[in-house]
Every structure is written in C-alpha cells, then in structure tokens.
Tab-separated table of C-alpha atoms and ligand atoms in Angstrom:
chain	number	residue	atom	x	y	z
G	263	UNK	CA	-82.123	-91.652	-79.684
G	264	UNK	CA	-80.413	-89.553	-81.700
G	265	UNK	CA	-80.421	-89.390	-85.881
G	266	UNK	CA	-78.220	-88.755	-88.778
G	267	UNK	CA	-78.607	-88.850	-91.934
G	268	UNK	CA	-76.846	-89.861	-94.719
G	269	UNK	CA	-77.458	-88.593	-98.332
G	270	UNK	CA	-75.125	-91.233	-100.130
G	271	UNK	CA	-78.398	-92.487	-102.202
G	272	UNK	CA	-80.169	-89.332	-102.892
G	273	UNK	CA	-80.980	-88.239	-106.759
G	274	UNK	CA	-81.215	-84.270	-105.912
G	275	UNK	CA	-78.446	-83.864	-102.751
G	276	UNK	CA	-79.222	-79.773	-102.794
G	277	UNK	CA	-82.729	-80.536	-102.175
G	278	UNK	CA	-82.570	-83.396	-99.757
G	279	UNK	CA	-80.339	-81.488	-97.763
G	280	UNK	CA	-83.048	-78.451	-97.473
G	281	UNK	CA	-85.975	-81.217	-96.955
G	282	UNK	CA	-83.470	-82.975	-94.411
G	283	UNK	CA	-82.620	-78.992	-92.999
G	284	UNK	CA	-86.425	-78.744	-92.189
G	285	UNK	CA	-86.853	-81.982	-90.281
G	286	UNK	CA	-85.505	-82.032	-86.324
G	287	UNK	CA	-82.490	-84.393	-87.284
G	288	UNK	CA	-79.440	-84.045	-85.247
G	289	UNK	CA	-76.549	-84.407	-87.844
G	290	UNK	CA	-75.622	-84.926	-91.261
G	291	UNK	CA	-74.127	-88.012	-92.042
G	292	UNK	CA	-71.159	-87.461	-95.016
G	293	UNK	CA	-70.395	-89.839	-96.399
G	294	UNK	CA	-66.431	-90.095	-98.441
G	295	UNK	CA	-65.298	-92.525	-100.094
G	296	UNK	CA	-61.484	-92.722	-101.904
G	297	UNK	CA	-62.419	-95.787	-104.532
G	298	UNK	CA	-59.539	-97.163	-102.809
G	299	UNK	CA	-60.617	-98.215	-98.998
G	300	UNK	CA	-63.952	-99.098	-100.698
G	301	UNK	CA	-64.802	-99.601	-104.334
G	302	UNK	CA	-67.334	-96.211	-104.787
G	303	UNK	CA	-65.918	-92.839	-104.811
G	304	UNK	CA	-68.016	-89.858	-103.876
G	305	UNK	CA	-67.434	-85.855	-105.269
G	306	UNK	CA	-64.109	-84.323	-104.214
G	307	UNK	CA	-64.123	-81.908	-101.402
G	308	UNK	CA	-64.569	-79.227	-103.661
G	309	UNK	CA	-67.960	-80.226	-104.347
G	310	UNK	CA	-68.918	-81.350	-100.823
G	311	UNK	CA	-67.831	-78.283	-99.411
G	312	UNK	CA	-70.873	-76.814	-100.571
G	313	UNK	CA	-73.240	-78.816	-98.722
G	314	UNK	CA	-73.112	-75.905	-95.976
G	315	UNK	CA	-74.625	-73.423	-98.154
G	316	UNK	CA	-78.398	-76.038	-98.123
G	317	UNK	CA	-78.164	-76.925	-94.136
G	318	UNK	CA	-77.335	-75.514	-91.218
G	319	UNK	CA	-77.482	-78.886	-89.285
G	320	UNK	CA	-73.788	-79.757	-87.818
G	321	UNK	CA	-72.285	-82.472	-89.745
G	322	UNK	CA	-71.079	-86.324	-88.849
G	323	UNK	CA	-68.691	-87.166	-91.793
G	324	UNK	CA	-67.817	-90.633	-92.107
G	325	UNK	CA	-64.329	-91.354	-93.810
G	326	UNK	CA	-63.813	-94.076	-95.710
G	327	UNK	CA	-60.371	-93.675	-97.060
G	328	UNK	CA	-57.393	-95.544	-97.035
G	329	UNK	CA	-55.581	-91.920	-95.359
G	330	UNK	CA	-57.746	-89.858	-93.742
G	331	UNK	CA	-54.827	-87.386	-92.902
G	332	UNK	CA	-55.506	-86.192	-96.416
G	333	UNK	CA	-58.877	-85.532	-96.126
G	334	UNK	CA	-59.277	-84.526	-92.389
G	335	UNK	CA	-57.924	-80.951	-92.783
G	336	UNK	CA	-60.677	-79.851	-95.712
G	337	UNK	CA	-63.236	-81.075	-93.941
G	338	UNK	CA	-62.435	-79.503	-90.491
G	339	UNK	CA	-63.329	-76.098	-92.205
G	340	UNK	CA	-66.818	-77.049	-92.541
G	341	UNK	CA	-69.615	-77.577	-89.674
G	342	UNK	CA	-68.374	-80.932	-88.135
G	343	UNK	CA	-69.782	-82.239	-84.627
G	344	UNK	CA	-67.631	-85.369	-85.728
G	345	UNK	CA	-64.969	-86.266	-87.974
G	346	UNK	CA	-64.881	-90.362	-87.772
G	347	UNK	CA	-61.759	-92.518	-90.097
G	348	UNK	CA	-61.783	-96.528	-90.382
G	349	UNK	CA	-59.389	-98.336	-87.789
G	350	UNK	CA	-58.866	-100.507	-90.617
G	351	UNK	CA	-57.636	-96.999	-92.690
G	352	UNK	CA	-53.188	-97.624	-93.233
G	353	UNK	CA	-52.267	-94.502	-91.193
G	354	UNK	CA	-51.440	-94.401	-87.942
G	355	UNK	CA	-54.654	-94.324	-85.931
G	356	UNK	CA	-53.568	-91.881	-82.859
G	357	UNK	CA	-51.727	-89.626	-85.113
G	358	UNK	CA	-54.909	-89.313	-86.959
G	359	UNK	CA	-57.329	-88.893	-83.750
G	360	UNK	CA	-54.464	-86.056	-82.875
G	361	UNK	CA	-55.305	-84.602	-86.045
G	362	UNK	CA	-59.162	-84.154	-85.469
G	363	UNK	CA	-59.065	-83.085	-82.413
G	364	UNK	CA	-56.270	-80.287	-83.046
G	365	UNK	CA	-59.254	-78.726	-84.957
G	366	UNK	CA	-61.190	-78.763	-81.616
G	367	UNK	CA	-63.749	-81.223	-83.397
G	368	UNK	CA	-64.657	-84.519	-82.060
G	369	UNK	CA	-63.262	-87.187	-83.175
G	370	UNK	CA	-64.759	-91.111	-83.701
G	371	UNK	CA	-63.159	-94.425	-84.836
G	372	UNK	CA	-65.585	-96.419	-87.461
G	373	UNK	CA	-65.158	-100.399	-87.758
G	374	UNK	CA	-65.905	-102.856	-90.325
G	375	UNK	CA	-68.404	-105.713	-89.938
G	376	UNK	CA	-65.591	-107.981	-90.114
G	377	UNK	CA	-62.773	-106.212	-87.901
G	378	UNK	CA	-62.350	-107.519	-84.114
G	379	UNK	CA	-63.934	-105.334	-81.802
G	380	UNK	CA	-60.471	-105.195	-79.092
G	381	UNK	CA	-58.078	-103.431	-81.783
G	382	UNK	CA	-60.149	-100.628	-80.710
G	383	UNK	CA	-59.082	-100.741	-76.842
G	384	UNK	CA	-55.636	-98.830	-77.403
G	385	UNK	CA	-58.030	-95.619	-78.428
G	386	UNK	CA	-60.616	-95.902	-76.251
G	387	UNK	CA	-59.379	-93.133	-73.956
G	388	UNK	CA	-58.862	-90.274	-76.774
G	389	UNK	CA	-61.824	-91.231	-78.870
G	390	UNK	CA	-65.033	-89.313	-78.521
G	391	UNK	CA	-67.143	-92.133	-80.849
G	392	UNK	CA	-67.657	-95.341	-82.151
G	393	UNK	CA	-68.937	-96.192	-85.372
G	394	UNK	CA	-70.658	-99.486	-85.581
G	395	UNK	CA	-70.596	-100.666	-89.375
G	396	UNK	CA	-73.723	-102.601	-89.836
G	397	UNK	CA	-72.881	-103.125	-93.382
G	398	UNK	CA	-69.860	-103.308	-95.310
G	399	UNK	CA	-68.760	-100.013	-95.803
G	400	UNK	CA	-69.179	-99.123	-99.495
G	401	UNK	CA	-72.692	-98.073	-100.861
G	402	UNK	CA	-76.158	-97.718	-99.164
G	403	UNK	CA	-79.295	-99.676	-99.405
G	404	UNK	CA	-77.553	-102.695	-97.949
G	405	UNK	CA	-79.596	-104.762	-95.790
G	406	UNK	CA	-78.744	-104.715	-91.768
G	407	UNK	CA	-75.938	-107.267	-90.479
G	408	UNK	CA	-77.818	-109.240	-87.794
G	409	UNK	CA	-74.472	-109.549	-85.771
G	410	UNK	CA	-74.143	-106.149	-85.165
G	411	UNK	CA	-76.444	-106.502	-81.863
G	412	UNK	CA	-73.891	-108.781	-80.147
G	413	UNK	CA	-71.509	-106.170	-81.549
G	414	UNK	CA	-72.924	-102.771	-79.712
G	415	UNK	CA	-73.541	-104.623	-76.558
G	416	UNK	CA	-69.296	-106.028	-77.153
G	417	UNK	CA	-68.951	-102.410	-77.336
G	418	UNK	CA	-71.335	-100.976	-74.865
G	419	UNK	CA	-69.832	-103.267	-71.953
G	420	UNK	CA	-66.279	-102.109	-72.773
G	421	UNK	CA	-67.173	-98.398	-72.563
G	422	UNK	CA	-69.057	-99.263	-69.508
G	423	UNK	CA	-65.681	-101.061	-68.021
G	424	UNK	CA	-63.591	-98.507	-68.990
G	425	UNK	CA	-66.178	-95.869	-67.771
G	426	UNK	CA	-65.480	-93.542	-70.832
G	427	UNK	CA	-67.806	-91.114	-71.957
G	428	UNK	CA	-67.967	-92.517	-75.738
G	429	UNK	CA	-70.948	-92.418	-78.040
G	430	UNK	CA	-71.918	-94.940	-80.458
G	431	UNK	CA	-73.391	-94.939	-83.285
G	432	UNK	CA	-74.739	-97.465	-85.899
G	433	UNK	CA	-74.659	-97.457	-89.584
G	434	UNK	CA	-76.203	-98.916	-92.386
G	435	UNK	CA	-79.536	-100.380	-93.105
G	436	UNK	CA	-81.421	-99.052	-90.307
G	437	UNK	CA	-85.160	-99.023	-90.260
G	438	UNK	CA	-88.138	-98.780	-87.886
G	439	UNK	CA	-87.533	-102.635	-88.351
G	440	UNK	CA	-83.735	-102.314	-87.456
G	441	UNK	CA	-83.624	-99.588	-84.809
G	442	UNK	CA	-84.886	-102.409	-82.239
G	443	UNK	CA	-81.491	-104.580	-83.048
G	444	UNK	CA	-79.305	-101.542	-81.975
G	445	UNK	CA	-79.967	-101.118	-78.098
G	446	UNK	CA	-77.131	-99.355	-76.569
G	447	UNK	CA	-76.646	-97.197	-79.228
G	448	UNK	CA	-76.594	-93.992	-78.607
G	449	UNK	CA	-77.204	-92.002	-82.319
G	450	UNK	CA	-78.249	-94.193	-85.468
G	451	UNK	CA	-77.312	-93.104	-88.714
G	452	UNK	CA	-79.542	-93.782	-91.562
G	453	UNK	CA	-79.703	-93.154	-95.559
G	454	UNK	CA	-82.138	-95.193	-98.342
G	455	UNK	CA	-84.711	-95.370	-94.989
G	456	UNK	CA	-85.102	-91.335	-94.786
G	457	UNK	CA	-84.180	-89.997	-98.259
G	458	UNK	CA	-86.368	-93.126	-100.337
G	459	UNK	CA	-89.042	-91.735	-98.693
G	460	UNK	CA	-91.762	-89.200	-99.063
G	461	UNK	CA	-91.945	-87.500	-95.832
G	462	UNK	CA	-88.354	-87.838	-93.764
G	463	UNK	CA	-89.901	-86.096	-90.753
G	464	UNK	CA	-92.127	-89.166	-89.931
G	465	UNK	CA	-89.328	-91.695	-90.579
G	466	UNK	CA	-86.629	-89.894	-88.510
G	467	UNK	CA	-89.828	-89.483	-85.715
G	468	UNK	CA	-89.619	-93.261	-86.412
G	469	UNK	CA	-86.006	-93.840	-85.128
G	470	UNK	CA	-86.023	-91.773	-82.350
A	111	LIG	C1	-72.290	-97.211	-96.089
A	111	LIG	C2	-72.395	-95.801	-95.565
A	111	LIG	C3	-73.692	-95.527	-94.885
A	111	LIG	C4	-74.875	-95.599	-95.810
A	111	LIG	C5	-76.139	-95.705	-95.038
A	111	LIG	O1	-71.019	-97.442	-96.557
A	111	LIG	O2	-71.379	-95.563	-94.643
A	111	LIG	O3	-73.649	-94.258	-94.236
A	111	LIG	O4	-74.980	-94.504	-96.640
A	111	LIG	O5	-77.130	-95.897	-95.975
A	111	LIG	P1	-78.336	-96.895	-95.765
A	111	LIG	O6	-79.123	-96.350	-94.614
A	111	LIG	O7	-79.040	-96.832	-97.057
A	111	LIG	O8	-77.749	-98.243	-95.461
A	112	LIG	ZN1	-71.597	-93.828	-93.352
C-alpha cells in the first residue's frame, strides 16, 4: 500500500514537511481549497509554491475548487505525480483532464461521499486516478464514512470490467483502524493520523 500525506491540519507546515521528507512516504497530499467548492480556503499558490523548497517527495494535490482550470496551470510547475479536480467541480471535466495531462502529469478525478459512482464512467479511459472521498471534502480530522468500502469495491469492479490501469486512492479519516475498510485501494491518503502524531514514520509503517 502506498501513502500520502496530507498537511491540511498541521501547526508548523515547513517543519512537517521536513519531518514528513525524512519518513519513506510516497507523496504529498495538497490539499486546495477555493472557499467556494467547500467552505475553508487554504494559502494562495503563491504561498504553496514554496512547499518544494522543505521536500523533495513528488506531490498528489487534491483540488477542491469550483474551476480547477484556474488553478491547474500554477500547480503543474511544481513536483506533481498527480493533479486530481472534483467531478462535481462546474467545468467541463475532459477539457480539464486535457489540461493535466498537456503538462505530461497524471491526472485523477476525486468524488464526493454523496456523488453516484457511474458519472465517472465517461472518463474512465483518460483518467490515470480515482479519488475516493471518505469524508466530505472540506477540513480534516473528520471521522471515516463507513460506506466508502462498498464504494472502492463499486469502483474496483468497474476498473476491473473496463480493464483500465487506474489507481485509487482513499481520503479522509484513515487510521490503522480505517486502512482495513479500504481493500482495493491502491494508495491511502492520510492527514490528523500522521501529522497529530509524534513519530509519522511508525504511523505511515502502520498503513502500509
Ligand atoms: C479533506 C481533505 C483530506 C484531509 C485528510 O477535505 O481532502 O485530504 O486533509 O485529513 P484527515 O486524514 O485528517 O481526514
Ligand atoms: Zn485531500
């Protein structure tokens, strides 16, 4: 299993990033947030950008904005592995997938607790991941959406139909507890679990 992790909820972000930098984690979750898809609102890009200067780890931004076509060309310029926007986002969805991948970065499709897992069958085929909200989308700490199991497999056995070569992923309130509800998943992305804690190399050793 892999791991990313988010630093929504951390006090010092420069130094979780190092601590997180020192740890075998796979990706860093980033997480952005308009105040108009969701309520919060996290820095502006000029901030964020300079998450690169305290890890070297290749990043797994999450978009939560209403149009991600605003957003996706700043944050191509930094390390991304994956650039991910909401199919519930008010843009057109494949224009948007066209947009990450023109950047040669992959590109993944997040969904909503509450969202219908077909509307995502038009993109299967140009989509390189699938993120599985297991909260609402808005702030961390939330606890884990029990549903969300029924959900990967939904997701898993579509994939598996289509025989597409798609990687999910799973977000929000995951734990050692947790990380048993998500089989099928492929990377699990976690925040409050790793940063709340005193040593993130055991928890993250935890997840895997
Ligand atoms: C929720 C964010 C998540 C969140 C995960 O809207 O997308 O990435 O930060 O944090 P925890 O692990 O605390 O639920
Ligand atoms: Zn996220």
């Amino acid at each position: 299993m892999k791991v990313s992790g988010s630093f929504l909820s951390s006090k010092n972000i420069p130094q979780d990033l190092e601590k997180l930098n020192d740890t075998d984690i796979d990706y860093i979750h980033v997480d952005v947030m308009d105040g108009k898809f969701v309520k919060n609102k996290t820095m502006p890009f000029s901030e964020m950008r300079h998450i690169s200067e305290y890890t070297s780890k290749r990043l797994d931004v999450h978009l939560m904005v209403k149009e991600p076509s605003k957003y996706i060309p700043m944050y191509a310029e930094l390390n991304c592995e994956y650039i991910t926007f909401h199919i519930e986002s008010v843009e057109d969805i494949k224009k948007n997938i066209d947009m990450v991948k023109s950047y040669s970065i992959k590109c993944g499709i997040a969904i909503s607790p509450d969202t219908k897992i077909s509307t995502l069958i038009p993109y299967l085929p140009d989509i390189d991941l699938i993120l599985v909200m297991s909260v609402v989308p808005g702030k961390g700490g939330q606890s884990f959406i029990e549903e969300t199991t029924n959900r990967i497999n939904e997701i898993r056995d579509l994939i598996n139909e289509y025989n597409l070569d798609i990687v999910i992923n799973v977000d929000g309130g995951i734990n050692d507890d947790t990380k048993d509800k998500c089989f099928g998943a492929d990377i699990l992305t976690a925040g409050s679990y790793i940063v709340k804690s005193s040593n993130f190399q055991e928890k993250i050793s935890s997840l895997r």
